[in-house]
PDB file of C-alpha atoms in Angstrom:
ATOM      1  CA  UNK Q   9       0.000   0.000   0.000  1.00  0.00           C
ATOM      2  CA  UNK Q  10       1.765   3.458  -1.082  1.00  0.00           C
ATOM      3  CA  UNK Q  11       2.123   5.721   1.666  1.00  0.00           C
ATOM      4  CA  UNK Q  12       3.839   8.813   2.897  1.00  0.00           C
ATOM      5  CA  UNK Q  13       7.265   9.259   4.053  1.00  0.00           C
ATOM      6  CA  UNK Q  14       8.874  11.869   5.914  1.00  0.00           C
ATOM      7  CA  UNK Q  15      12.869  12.556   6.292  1.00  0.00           C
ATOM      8  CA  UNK Q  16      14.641  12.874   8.691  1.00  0.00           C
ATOM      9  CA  UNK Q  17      13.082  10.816  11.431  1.00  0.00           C
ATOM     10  CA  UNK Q  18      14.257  13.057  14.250  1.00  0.00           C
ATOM     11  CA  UNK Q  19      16.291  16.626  13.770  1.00  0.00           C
ATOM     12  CA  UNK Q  20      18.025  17.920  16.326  1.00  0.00           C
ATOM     13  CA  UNK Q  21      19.146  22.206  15.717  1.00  0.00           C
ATOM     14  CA  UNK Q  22      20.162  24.738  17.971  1.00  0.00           C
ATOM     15  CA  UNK Q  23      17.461  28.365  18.557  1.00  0.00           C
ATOM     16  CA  UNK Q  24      17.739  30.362  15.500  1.00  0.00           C
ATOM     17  CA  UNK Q  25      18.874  27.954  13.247  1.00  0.00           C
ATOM     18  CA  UNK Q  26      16.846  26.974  10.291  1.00  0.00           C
ATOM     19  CA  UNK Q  27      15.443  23.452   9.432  1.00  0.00           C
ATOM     20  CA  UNK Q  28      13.266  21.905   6.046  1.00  0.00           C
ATOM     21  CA  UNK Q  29      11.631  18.828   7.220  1.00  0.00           C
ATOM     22  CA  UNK Q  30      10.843  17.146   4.087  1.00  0.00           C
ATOM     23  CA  UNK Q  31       8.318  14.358   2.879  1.00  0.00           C
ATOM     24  CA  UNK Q  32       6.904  12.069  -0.196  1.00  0.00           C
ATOM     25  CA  UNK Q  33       2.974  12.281  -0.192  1.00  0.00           C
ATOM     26  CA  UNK Q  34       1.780   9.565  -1.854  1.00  0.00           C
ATOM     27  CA  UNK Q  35       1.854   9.932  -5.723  1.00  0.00           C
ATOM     28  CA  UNK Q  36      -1.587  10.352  -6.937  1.00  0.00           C
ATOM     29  CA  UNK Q  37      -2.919  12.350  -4.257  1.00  0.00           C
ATOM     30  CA  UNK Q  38      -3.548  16.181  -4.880  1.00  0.00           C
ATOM     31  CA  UNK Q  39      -3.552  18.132  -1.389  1.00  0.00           C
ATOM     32  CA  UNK Q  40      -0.567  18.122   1.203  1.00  0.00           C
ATOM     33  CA  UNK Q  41      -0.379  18.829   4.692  1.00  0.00           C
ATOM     34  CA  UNK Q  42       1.317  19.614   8.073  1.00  0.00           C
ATOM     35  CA  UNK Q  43       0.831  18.857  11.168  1.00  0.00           C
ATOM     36  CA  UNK Q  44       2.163  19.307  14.771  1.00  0.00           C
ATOM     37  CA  UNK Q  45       1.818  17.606  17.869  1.00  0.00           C
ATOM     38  CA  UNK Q  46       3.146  18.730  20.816  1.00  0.00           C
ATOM     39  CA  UNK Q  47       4.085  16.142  23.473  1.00  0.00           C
ATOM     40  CA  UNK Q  48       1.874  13.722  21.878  1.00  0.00           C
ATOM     41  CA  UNK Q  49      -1.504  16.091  22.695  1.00  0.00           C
ATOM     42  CA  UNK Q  50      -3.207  17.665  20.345  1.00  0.00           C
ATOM     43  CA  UNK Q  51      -2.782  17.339  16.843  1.00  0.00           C
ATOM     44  CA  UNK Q  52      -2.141  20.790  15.313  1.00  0.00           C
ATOM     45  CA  UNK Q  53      -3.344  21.921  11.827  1.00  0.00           C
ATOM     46  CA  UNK Q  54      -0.565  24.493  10.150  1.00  0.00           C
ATOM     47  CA  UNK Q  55      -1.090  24.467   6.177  1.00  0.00           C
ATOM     48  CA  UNK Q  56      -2.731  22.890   3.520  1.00  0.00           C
ATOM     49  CA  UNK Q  57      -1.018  23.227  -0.170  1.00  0.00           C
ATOM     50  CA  UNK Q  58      -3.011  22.245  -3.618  1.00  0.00           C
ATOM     51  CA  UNK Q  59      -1.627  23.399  -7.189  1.00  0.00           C
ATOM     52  CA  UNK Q  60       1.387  24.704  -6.018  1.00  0.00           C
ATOM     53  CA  UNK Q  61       0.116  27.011  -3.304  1.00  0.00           C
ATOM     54  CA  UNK Q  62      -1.238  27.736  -0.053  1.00  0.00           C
ATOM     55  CA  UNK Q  63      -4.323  26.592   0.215  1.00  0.00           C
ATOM     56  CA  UNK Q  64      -5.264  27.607   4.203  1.00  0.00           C
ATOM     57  CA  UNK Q  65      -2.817  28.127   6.711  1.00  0.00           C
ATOM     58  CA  UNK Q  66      -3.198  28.683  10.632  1.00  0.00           C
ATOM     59  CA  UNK Q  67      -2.129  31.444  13.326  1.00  0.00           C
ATOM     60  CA  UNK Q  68       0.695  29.002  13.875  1.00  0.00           C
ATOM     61  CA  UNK Q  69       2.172  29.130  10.417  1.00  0.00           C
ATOM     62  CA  UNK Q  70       3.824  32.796  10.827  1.00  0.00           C
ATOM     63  CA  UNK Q  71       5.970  34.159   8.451  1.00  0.00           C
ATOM     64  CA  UNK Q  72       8.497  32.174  10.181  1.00  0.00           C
ATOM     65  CA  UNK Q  73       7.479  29.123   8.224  1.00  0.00           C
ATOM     66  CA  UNK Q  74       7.459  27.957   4.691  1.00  0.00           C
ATOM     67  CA  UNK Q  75       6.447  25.464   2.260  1.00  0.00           C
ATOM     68  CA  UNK Q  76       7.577  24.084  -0.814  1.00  0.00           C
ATOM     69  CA  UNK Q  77       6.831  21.358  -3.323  1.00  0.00           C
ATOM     70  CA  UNK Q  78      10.246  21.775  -5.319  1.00  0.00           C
ATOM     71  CA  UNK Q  79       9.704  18.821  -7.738  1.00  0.00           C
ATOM     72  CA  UNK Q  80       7.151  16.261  -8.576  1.00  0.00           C
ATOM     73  CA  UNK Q  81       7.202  14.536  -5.672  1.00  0.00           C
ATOM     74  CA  UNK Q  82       8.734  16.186  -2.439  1.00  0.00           C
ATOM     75  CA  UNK Q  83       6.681  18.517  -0.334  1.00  0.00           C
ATOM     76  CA  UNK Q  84       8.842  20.271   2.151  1.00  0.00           C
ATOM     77  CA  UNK Q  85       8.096  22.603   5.543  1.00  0.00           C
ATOM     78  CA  UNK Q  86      10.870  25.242   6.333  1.00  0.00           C
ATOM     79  CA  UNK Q  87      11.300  26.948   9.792  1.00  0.00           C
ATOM     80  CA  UNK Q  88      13.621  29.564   9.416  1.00  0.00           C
ATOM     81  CA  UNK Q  89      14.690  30.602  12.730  1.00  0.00           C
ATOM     82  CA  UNK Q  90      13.871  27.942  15.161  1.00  0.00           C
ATOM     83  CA  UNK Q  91      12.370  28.976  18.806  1.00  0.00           C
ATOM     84  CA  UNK Q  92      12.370  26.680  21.525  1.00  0.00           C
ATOM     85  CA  UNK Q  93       8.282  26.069  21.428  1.00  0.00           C
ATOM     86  CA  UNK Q  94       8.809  25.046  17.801  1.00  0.00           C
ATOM     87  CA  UNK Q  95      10.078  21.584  19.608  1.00  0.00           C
ATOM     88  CA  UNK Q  96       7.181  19.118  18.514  1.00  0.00           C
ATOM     89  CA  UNK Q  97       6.378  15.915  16.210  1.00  0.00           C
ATOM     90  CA  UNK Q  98       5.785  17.395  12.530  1.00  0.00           C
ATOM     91  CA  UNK Q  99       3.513  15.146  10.588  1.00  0.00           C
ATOM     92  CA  UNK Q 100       2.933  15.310   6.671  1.00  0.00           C
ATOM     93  CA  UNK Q 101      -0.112  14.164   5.148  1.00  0.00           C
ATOM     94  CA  UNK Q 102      -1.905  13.892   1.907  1.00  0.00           C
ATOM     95  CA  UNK Q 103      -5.533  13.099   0.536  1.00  0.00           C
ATOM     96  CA  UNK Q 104      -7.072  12.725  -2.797  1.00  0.00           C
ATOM     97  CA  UNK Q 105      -9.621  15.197  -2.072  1.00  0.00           C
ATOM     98  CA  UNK Q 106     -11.834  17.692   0.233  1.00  0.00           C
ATOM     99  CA  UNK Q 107     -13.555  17.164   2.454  1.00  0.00           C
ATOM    100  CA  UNK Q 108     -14.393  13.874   2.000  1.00  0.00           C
ATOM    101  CA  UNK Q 109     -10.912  11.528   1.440  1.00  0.00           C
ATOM    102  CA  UNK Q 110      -8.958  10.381   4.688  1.00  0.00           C
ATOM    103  CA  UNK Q 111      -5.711  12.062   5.406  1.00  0.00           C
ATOM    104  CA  UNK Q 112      -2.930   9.596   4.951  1.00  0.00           C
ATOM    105  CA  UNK Q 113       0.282  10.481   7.320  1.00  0.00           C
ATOM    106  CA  UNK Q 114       3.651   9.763   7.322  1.00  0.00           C
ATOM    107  CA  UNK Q 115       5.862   8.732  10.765  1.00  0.00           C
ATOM    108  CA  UNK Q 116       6.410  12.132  11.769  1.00  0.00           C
ATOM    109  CA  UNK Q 117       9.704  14.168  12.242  1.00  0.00           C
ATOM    110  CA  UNK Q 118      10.413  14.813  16.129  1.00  0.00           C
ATOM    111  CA  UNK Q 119      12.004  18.427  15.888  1.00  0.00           C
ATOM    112  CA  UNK Q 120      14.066  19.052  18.915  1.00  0.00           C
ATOM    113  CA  UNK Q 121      15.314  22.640  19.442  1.00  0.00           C
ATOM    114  CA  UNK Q 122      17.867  23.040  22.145  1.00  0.00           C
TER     115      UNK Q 122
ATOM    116  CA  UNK X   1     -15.968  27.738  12.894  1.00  0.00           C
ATOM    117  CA  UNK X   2     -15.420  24.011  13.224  1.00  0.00           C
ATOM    118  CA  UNK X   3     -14.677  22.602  16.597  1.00  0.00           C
ATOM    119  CA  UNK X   4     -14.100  18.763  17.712  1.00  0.00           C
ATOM    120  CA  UNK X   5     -14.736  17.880  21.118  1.00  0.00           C
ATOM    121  CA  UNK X   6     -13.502  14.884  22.602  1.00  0.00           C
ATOM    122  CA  UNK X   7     -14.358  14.671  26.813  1.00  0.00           C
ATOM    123  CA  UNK X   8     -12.529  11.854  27.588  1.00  0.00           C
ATOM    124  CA  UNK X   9      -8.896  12.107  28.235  1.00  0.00           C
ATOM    125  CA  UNK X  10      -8.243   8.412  29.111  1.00  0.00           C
ATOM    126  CA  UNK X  11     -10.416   5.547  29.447  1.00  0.00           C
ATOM    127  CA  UNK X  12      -9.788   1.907  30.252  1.00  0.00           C
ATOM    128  CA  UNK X  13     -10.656  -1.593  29.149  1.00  0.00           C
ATOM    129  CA  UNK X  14     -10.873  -4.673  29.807  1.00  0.00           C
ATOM    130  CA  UNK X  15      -9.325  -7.024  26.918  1.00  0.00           C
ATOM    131  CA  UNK X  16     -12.131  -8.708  24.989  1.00  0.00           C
ATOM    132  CA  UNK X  17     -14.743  -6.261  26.316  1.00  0.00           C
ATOM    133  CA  UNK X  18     -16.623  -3.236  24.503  1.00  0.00           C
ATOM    134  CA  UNK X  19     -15.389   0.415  25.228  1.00  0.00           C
ATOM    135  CA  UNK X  20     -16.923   4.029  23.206  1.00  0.00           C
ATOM    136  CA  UNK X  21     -14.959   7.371  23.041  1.00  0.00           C
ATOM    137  CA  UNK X  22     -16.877  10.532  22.643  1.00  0.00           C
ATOM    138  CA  UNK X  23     -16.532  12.818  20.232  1.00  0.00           C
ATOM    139  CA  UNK X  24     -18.706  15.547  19.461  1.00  0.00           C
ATOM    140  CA  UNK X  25     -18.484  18.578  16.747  1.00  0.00           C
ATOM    141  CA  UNK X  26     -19.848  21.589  15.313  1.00  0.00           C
ATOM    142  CA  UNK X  27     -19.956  22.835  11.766  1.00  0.00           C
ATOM    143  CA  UNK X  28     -22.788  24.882   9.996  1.00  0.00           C
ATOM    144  CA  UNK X  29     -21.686  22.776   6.743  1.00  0.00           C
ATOM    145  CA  UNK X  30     -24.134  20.072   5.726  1.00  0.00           C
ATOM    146  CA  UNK X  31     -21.246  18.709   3.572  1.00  0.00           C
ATOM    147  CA  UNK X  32     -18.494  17.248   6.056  1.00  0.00           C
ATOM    148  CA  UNK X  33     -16.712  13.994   6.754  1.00  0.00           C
ATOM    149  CA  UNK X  34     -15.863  12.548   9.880  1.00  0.00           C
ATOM    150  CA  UNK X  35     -12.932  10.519  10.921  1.00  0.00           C
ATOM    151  CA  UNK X  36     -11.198   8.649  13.792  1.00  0.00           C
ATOM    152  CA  UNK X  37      -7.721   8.099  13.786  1.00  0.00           C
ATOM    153  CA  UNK X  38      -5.463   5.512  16.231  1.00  0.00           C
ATOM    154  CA  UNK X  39      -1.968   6.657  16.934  1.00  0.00           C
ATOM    155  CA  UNK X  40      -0.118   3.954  18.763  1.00  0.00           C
ATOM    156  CA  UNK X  41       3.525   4.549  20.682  1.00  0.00           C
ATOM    157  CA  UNK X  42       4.895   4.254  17.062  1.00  0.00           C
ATOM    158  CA  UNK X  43       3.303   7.715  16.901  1.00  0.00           C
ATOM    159  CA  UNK X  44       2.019   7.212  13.454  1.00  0.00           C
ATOM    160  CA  UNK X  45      -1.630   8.350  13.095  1.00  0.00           C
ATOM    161  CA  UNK X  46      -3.537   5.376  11.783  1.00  0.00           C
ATOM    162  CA  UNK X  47      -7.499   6.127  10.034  1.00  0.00           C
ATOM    163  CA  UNK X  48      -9.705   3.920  11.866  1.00  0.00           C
ATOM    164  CA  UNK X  49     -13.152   4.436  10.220  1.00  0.00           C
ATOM    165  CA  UNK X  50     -14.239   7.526   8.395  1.00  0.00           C
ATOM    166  CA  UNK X  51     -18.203   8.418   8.363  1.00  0.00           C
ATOM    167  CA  UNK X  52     -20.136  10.823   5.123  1.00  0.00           C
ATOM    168  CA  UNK X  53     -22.770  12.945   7.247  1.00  0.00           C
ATOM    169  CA  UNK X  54     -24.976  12.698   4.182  1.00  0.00           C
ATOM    170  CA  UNK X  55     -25.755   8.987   5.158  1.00  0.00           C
ATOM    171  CA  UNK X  56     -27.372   8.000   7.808  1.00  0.00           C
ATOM    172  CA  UNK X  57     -26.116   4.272   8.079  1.00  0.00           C
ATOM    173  CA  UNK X  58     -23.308   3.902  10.700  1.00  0.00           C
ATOM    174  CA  UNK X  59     -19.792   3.127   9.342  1.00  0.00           C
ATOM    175  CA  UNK X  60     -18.305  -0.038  10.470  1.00  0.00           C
ATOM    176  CA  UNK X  61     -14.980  -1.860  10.250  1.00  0.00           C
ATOM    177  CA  UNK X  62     -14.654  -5.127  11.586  1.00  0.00           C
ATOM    178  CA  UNK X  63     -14.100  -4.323  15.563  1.00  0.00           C
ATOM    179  CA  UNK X  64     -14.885  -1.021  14.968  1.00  0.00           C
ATOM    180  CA  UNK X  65     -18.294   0.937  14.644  1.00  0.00           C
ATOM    181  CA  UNK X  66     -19.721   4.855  15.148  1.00  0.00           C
ATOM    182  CA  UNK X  67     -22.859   6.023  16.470  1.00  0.00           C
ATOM    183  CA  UNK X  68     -23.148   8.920  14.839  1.00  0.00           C
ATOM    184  CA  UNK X  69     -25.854  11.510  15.785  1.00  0.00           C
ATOM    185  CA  UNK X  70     -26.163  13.927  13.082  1.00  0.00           C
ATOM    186  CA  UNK X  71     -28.789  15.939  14.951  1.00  0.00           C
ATOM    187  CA  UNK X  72     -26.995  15.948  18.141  1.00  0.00           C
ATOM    188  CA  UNK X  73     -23.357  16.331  16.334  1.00  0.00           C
ATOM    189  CA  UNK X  74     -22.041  13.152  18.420  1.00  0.00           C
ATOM    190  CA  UNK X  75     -19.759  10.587  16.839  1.00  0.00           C
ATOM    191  CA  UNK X  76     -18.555   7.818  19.305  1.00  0.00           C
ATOM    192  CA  UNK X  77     -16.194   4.999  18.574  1.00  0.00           C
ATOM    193  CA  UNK X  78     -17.174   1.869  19.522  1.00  0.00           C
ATOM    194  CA  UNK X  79     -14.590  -1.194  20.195  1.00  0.00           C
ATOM    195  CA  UNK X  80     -15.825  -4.775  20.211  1.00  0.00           C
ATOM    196  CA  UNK X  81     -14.100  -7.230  21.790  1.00  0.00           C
ATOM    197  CA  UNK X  82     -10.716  -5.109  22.464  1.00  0.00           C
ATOM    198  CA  UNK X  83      -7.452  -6.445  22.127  1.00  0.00           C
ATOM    199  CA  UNK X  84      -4.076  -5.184  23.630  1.00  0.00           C
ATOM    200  CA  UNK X  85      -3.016  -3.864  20.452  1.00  0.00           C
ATOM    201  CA  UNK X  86      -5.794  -1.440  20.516  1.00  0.00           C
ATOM    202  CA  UNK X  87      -4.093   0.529  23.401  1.00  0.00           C
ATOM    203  CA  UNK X  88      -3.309   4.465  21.349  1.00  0.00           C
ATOM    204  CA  UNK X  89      -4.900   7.451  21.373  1.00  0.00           C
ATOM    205  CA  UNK X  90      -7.738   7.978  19.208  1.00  0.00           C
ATOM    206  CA  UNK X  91      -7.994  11.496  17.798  1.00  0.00           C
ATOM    207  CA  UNK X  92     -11.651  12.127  16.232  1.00  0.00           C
ATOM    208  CA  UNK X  93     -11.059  14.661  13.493  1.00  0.00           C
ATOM    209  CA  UNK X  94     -13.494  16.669  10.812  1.00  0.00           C
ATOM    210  CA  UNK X  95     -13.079  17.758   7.443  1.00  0.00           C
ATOM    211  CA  UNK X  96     -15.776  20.268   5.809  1.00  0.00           C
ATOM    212  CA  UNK X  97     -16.273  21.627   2.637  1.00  0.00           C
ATOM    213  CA  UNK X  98     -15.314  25.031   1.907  1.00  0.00           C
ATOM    214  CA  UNK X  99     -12.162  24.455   3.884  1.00  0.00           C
ATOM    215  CA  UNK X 100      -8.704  22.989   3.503  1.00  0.00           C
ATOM    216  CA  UNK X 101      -8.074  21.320   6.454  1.00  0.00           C
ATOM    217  CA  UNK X 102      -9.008  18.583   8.705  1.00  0.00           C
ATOM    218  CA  UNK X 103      -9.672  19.487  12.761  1.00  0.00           C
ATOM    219  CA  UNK X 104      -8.698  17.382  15.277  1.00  0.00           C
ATOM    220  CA  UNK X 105     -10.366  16.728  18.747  1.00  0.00           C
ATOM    221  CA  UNK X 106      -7.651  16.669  21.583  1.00  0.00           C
ATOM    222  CA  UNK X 107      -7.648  12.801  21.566  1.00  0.00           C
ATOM    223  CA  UNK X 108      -8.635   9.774  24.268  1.00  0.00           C
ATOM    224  CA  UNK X 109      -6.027   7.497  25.704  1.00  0.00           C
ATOM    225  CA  UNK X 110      -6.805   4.210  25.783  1.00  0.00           C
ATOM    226  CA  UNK X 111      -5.457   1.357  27.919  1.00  0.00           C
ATOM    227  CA  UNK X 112      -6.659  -2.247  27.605  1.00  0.00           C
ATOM    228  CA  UNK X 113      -6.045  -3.942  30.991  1.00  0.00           C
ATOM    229  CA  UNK X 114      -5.005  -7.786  30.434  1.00  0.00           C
TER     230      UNK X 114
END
């Protein structure tokens, strides 16, 4: 069964520096997500990207943040200065469609800012 | 604005007997989806059972069922006869149309007691 993969599986980086968590939604699906969870709580909705843009984006994504699909196939979330509270689990997903398809998600990247 | 609600922040159960998590929501869409997802200690969020509101039949998958209550905007998970691998937490999440993104509920821990 295809599903989605996320790189690194953990990423360690010191406050201030900047990270691009990266991920492979699964081929044939059309809208790509992130995610956050912090300390395994709740699961935290940041953007949504279809046709090469931002779809809908949160109070969390600031201008801090960034996405990118920079080929066919790799969707990738920047943080360009890293704070301390950015420390969470970053999920990527994809779906076929909205509203309607499930979300599939990768394994997560556990960000740890020191 | 959509909100998921779930009221349960642990429960407990005993192996090979029937548990429900709560989950209730509010959208003023009549077109939305509704979802429950496990995530085990692996940490990678698993769909469980995904329900249209446009039909009125419960969704069911093997061990797993929903009541769902369009009226009263309640959709609870059941578990029949519950093994030890069903111990996660089970996020309850909604997607509408209109918008790109799915919402999450802040998630039920569940232990299965041997």
């Amino acid at each position: 069964e295809p599903e989605v993969t996320q790189t690194p599986s953990h990423q360690v980086t010191q406050m201030g520096q900047e990270v691009i968590l990266r991920c492979v939604p699964i081929s044939n699906h059309l809208y790509f997500y992130w995610y956050r969870q912090i300390l395994g709580q709740k699961v935290e909705f940041l953007v949504s990207f279809y046709n090469n843009e931002i779809s809908e984006k949160s109070e969390i994504f600031d201008d801090q943040f960034s996405v990118e699909r920079p080929d066919g196939s790799n969707f990738t979330l920047k943080i360009r200065s890293t704070k301390l509270e950015d420390s969470a689990m970053y999920f990527c997903a994809s779906s076929e469609a909205v509203p309607g398809s499930p979300l599939h998600f990768g394994n997560g990247t556990r960000l740890t800012v020191t | 604005a959509q909100t998921v609600t779930q009221s349960q922040p642990e429960m407990s159960v005993q192996e090979a007997e029937t548990v429900t998590l709560s989950c209730t929501y509010d959208t003023s869409e009549s077109d939305y989806y509704l979802f429950w997802y496990k995530q085990p200690p692996s940490r990678q969020m698993i769909l469980v059972i995904r329900q249209e509101a446009y039909k009125q039949q419960n969704a069911t998958e093997n061990r797993f069922s929903v009541n769902f209550q369009k009226a009263a905007k309640s959709f609870s998970l059941k578990i029949s006869d519950s093994q030890l691998g069903d111990a996660a937490m089970y996020f309850c999440a909604l997607g509408t149309s209109g918008t790109y993104k799915y919402i999450f509920g802040t998630g039920t821990r569940l232990k299965v007691l041997a």
